[in-house]
């Protein structure tokens, strides 16, 4: 099992991996009984991690794929070479497909999980289980117990947690403590995308790093403030930091 190369930019970890390699790595970890948390990184998650942190996240994380084209730009500015974007929505599809061939059960929990499970079952993937979680605040035992009920009933070795950062990571850390031999993946809106509740941006917008514009157009009240007033200024402020790291 090949371990991806890890780099750091301003203390933030990123793994150089492709979509196929990341999916293979996750399935191999699960099949070998090695657990941990997969943290797909975009601008919002990186900003939160750098400014506020998430207790226990670095200790639980086993993979930091990049789910954000602007981050690949930052790393190139920092002189670290080329990185491939590993979109969480695509990663869910790849892991489900590879896990199916290996006989590994995959759970999807959180927002629109019921719809996503039905979608995969309709497409012949009998190894997918899971469901929606009750509404509860971050860190609530209600979320941990509801997720544990799904895992205990189905023996899922890989679980996609679709609650948004950092709520899904907090739940993932708690589940890693309870199930140290299983893999948990923060999946954000992955279940909503793959079930068709939300539509993905056209391929050109994805390649140009403009998927956030498409997302904001679908959920302006929830995302406009985050993208325009928080993420963009943070990203601009990271450019000189990346340049300084390149020079040194």
Short mmCIF file of C-alpha atoms in Angstrom, two decimals:
data_model
loop_
_atom_site.label_atom_id
_atom_site.label_comp_id
_atom_site.label_asym_id
_atom_site.label_seq_id
_atom_site.Cartn_x
_atom_site.Cartn_y
_atom_site.Cartn_z
CA UNK A 1 0.00 0.00 0.00
CA UNK A 2 1.70 3.18 -1.23
CA UNK A 3 1.55 6.08 1.22
CA UNK A 4 0.94 9.45 -0.49
CA UNK A 5 3.58 12.17 -0.26
CA UNK A 6 2.68 14.79 2.36
CA UNK A 7 3.68 18.44 2.21
CA UNK A 8 2.87 21.43 4.39
CA UNK A 9 2.07 25.02 3.53
CA UNK A 10 2.00 27.39 6.49
CA UNK A 11 1.50 24.41 8.78
CA UNK A 12 -1.41 22.99 6.75
CA UNK A 13 -0.96 19.36 5.59
CA UNK A 14 -1.76 18.25 2.04
CA UNK A 15 -1.24 14.88 0.35
CA UNK A 16 -0.16 14.53 -3.28
CA UNK A 17 -2.50 11.90 -4.66
CA UNK A 18 -4.87 11.24 -7.55
CA UNK A 19 -8.53 10.33 -7.38
CA UNK A 20 -7.83 6.67 -8.16
CA UNK A 21 -4.89 6.45 -5.75
CA UNK A 22 -6.84 8.08 -2.93
CA UNK A 23 -9.77 5.70 -3.42
CA UNK A 24 -7.45 2.68 -3.52
CA UNK A 25 -5.67 3.87 -0.38
CA UNK A 26 -8.94 4.22 1.53
CA UNK A 27 -10.20 0.79 0.49
CA UNK A 28 -6.84 -0.82 1.28
CA UNK A 29 -6.79 0.77 4.74
CA UNK A 30 -10.30 -0.52 5.44
CA UNK A 31 -9.59 -4.01 4.11
CA UNK A 32 -6.45 -4.20 6.27
CA UNK A 33 -8.31 -3.14 9.41
CA UNK A 34 -6.41 0.15 9.64
CA UNK A 35 -8.65 3.06 10.55
CA UNK A 36 -8.51 6.83 10.59
CA UNK A 37 -10.05 9.97 9.20
CA UNK A 38 -9.82 11.26 5.62
CA UNK A 39 -10.01 15.06 5.42
CA UNK A 40 -10.57 16.43 1.89
CA UNK A 41 -9.20 19.98 2.04
CA UNK A 42 -10.64 23.06 0.34
CA UNK A 43 -10.24 26.77 1.04
CA UNK A 44 -12.93 26.84 3.73
CA UNK A 45 -11.59 23.85 5.66
CA UNK A 46 -8.00 25.09 5.41
CA UNK A 47 -8.98 28.56 6.61
CA UNK A 48 -10.86 27.14 9.58
CA UNK A 49 -8.03 24.78 10.47
CA UNK A 50 -5.40 27.52 10.30
CA UNK A 51 -7.44 30.13 12.20
CA UNK A 52 -9.33 28.05 14.75
CA UNK A 53 -8.08 24.47 14.60
CA UNK A 54 -10.07 21.31 15.29
CA UNK A 55 -9.03 19.42 18.44
CA UNK A 56 -7.84 15.91 17.65
CA UNK A 57 -8.06 16.30 13.87
CA UNK A 58 -4.37 15.96 13.06
CA UNK A 59 -4.04 12.92 15.30
CA UNK A 60 -7.00 11.14 13.67
CA UNK A 61 -6.28 12.08 10.04
CA UNK A 62 -4.65 9.52 7.76
CA UNK A 63 -5.19 11.25 4.40
CA UNK A 64 -5.45 14.92 3.33
CA UNK A 65 -6.47 14.97 -0.36
CA UNK A 66 -7.03 18.37 -1.98
CA UNK A 67 -10.66 19.13 -2.83
CA UNK A 68 -10.19 22.65 -4.10
CA UNK A 69 -8.47 23.92 -7.26
CA UNK A 70 -7.33 27.20 -5.59
CA UNK A 71 -5.30 25.16 -3.11
CA UNK A 72 -3.48 23.43 -5.96
CA UNK A 73 -2.59 26.91 -7.25
CA UNK A 74 -1.27 27.96 -3.85
CA UNK A 75 0.95 24.90 -3.65
CA UNK A 76 2.38 25.59 -7.10
CA UNK A 77 3.06 29.19 -6.08
CA UNK A 78 4.86 27.78 -3.03
CA UNK A 79 7.11 25.78 -5.36
CA UNK A 80 5.73 22.36 -4.46
CA UNK A 81 4.83 21.24 -7.95
CA UNK A 82 1.63 19.92 -9.41
CA UNK A 83 -1.23 18.54 -7.31
CA UNK A 84 -4.39 16.89 -8.59
CA UNK A 85 -7.76 17.90 -7.25
CA UNK A 86 -9.61 15.02 -5.59
CA UNK A 87 -13.23 16.14 -5.42
CA UNK A 88 -15.09 14.60 -2.50
CA UNK A 89 -18.12 13.87 -4.67
CA UNK A 90 -16.00 11.90 -7.12
CA UNK A 91 -14.11 10.22 -4.29
CA UNK A 92 -17.36 8.82 -2.91
CA UNK A 93 -18.19 7.26 -6.27
CA UNK A 94 -14.71 5.79 -6.69
CA UNK A 95 -14.59 4.33 -3.19
CA UNK A 96 -18.06 2.78 -3.51
CA UNK A 97 -17.07 1.15 -6.81
CA UNK A 98 -13.72 -0.19 -5.56
CA UNK A 99 -15.14 -1.32 -2.22
CA UNK A 100 -17.89 -3.21 -4.04
CA UNK A 101 -15.28 -5.25 -5.92
CA UNK A 102 -13.49 -6.02 -2.64
CA UNK A 103 -16.66 -6.92 -0.75
CA UNK A 104 -16.23 -3.99 1.65
CA UNK A 105 -19.36 -2.37 3.07
CA UNK A 106 -19.62 1.42 2.76
CA UNK A 107 -21.91 3.59 4.89
CA UNK A 108 -23.15 7.09 4.08
CA UNK A 109 -24.53 9.14 6.96
CA UNK A 110 -25.68 12.72 7.31
CA UNK A 111 -27.45 15.14 4.96
CA UNK A 112 -29.28 13.39 2.07
CA UNK A 113 -27.69 10.07 3.02
CA UNK A 114 -30.97 8.21 2.49
CA UNK A 115 -31.16 9.54 -1.06
CA UNK A 116 -27.53 8.69 -1.79
CA UNK A 117 -27.90 5.14 -0.48
CA UNK A 118 -30.99 4.65 -2.65
CA UNK A 119 -29.07 6.04 -5.64
CA UNK A 120 -26.23 3.54 -5.25
CA UNK A 121 -28.56 0.62 -4.62
CA UNK A 122 -30.48 1.54 -7.78
CA UNK A 123 -27.17 1.37 -9.67
CA UNK A 124 -26.38 -2.12 -8.42
CA UNK A 125 -24.06 -1.36 -5.49
CA UNK A 126 -25.45 -3.65 -2.80
CA UNK A 127 -22.54 -2.84 -0.45
CA UNK A 128 -23.89 0.65 0.44
CA UNK A 129 -25.84 1.28 3.66
CA UNK A 130 -26.57 4.23 5.92
CA UNK A 131 -29.08 7.00 6.33
CA UNK A 132 -29.79 10.50 7.55
CA UNK A 133 -28.75 11.58 11.05
CA UNK A 134 -30.94 13.50 13.49
CA UNK A 135 -30.38 17.23 13.79
CA UNK A 136 -28.05 17.89 16.72
CA UNK A 137 -25.25 20.36 17.53
CA UNK A 138 -21.60 19.65 16.83
CA UNK A 139 -20.09 17.28 19.38
CA UNK A 140 -23.47 15.94 20.50
CA UNK A 141 -23.66 12.37 21.80
CA UNK A 142 -26.90 12.09 19.81
CA UNK A 143 -24.92 12.17 16.55
CA UNK A 144 -22.33 9.69 17.78
CA UNK A 145 -24.97 7.25 19.01
CA UNK A 146 -27.03 7.53 15.80
CA UNK A 147 -23.95 6.92 13.66
CA UNK A 148 -22.86 4.02 15.86
CA UNK A 149 -26.27 2.40 15.44
CA UNK A 150 -25.75 2.35 11.67
CA UNK A 151 -22.21 1.00 11.93
CA UNK A 152 -23.07 -1.68 14.48
CA UNK A 153 -26.00 -2.90 12.38
CA UNK A 154 -24.06 -3.17 9.13
CA UNK A 155 -20.35 -3.56 9.95
CA UNK A 156 -19.45 -0.81 7.51
CA UNK A 157 -15.67 -0.52 7.16
CA UNK A 158 -15.76 2.85 5.36
CA UNK A 159 -18.15 5.64 6.30
CA UNK A 160 -18.78 8.91 4.49
CA UNK A 161 -19.89 11.59 6.94
CA UNK A 162 -21.91 14.33 5.19
CA UNK A 163 -22.46 17.13 7.67
CA UNK A 164 -20.07 19.86 6.53
CA UNK A 165 -16.78 20.97 8.07
CA UNK A 166 -16.01 20.95 11.00
CA UNK A 167 -19.13 19.18 12.29
CA UNK A 168 -18.48 16.05 10.25
CA UNK A 169 -14.83 15.98 11.33
CA UNK A 170 -15.77 16.26 15.00
CA UNK A 171 -18.10 13.31 14.56
CA UNK A 172 -15.43 11.44 12.59
CA UNK A 173 -12.89 11.92 15.39
CA UNK A 174 -15.35 10.54 17.95
CA UNK A 175 -16.10 7.56 15.71
CA UNK A 176 -12.38 6.91 15.13
CA UNK A 177 -12.01 6.62 18.89
CA UNK A 178 -14.88 4.13 19.05
CA UNK A 179 -13.95 2.19 15.87
CA UNK A 180 -10.16 2.44 15.46
CA UNK A 181 -10.14 -0.19 12.69
CA UNK A 182 -12.51 1.68 10.36
CA UNK A 183 -12.09 4.58 7.92
CA UNK A 184 -14.20 7.74 8.04
CA UNK A 185 -14.31 10.30 5.24
CA UNK A 186 -15.57 13.88 5.53
CA UNK A 187 -17.86 14.23 2.52
CA UNK A 188 -19.67 17.59 2.91
CA UNK A 189 -22.34 17.85 0.22
CA UNK A 190 -21.21 14.64 -1.48
CA UNK A 191 -24.42 12.76 -0.74
CA UNK A 192 -26.52 15.69 -1.96
CA UNK A 193 -24.51 15.89 -5.17
CA UNK A 194 -24.46 12.19 -5.94
CA UNK A 195 -28.15 11.75 -5.15
CA UNK A 196 -29.12 14.64 -7.44
CA UNK A 197 -30.45 16.93 -4.73
CA UNK A 198 -27.78 19.45 -5.73
CA UNK A 199 -26.32 19.71 -9.22
CA UNK A 200 -22.60 19.88 -9.92
CA UNK A 201 -20.96 22.68 -11.82
CA UNK A 202 -20.14 22.15 -15.51
CA UNK A 203 -16.75 20.54 -16.11
CA UNK A 204 -15.24 23.76 -17.42
CA UNK A 205 -16.13 25.64 -14.22
CA UNK A 206 -14.64 22.79 -12.18
CA UNK A 207 -11.37 22.91 -14.12
CA UNK A 208 -11.16 26.70 -13.79
CA UNK A 209 -11.66 26.55 -10.03
CA UNK A 210 -15.08 28.22 -10.25
CA UNK A 211 -17.26 25.47 -8.82
CA UNK A 212 -17.75 27.65 -5.74
CA UNK A 213 -19.59 30.19 -7.92
CA UNK A 214 -22.01 27.47 -9.04
CA UNK A 215 -22.50 26.29 -5.46
CA UNK A 216 -23.12 29.82 -4.23
CA UNK A 217 -25.75 30.30 -6.92
CA UNK A 218 -27.63 27.27 -5.60
CA UNK A 219 -27.36 28.20 -1.91
CA UNK A 220 -26.66 31.96 -1.76
CA UNK A 221 -27.96 32.56 1.77
CA UNK A 222 -25.76 29.84 3.22
CA UNK A 223 -22.63 30.27 1.12
CA UNK A 224 -22.30 33.89 -0.07
CA UNK A 225 -20.90 35.24 3.19
CA UNK A 226 -18.48 32.34 3.58
CA UNK A 227 -17.17 32.45 0.03
CA UNK A 228 -17.03 36.22 -0.53
CA UNK A 229 -16.22 37.65 2.90
CA UNK A 230 -14.19 34.84 4.44
CA UNK A 231 -12.66 32.46 1.89
CA UNK A 232 -11.58 34.92 -0.82
CA UNK A 233 -9.78 37.34 1.54
CA UNK A 234 -8.07 34.40 3.27
CA UNK A 235 -6.97 32.96 -0.06
CA UNK A 236 -5.53 36.33 -1.13
CA UNK A 237 -3.68 36.58 2.17
CA UNK A 238 -2.13 33.16 1.63
CA UNK A 239 -0.46 34.14 -1.67
CA UNK A 240 2.42 36.10 -0.07
CA UNK A 241 2.84 33.30 2.49
CA UNK A 242 3.16 30.79 -0.36
CA UNK A 243 5.65 33.04 -2.15
CA UNK A 244 7.69 33.42 1.02
CA UNK A 245 7.76 29.65 1.47
CA UNK A 246 8.92 29.28 -2.14
CA UNK A 247 11.78 31.74 -1.63
CA UNK A 248 12.95 30.09 1.58
#
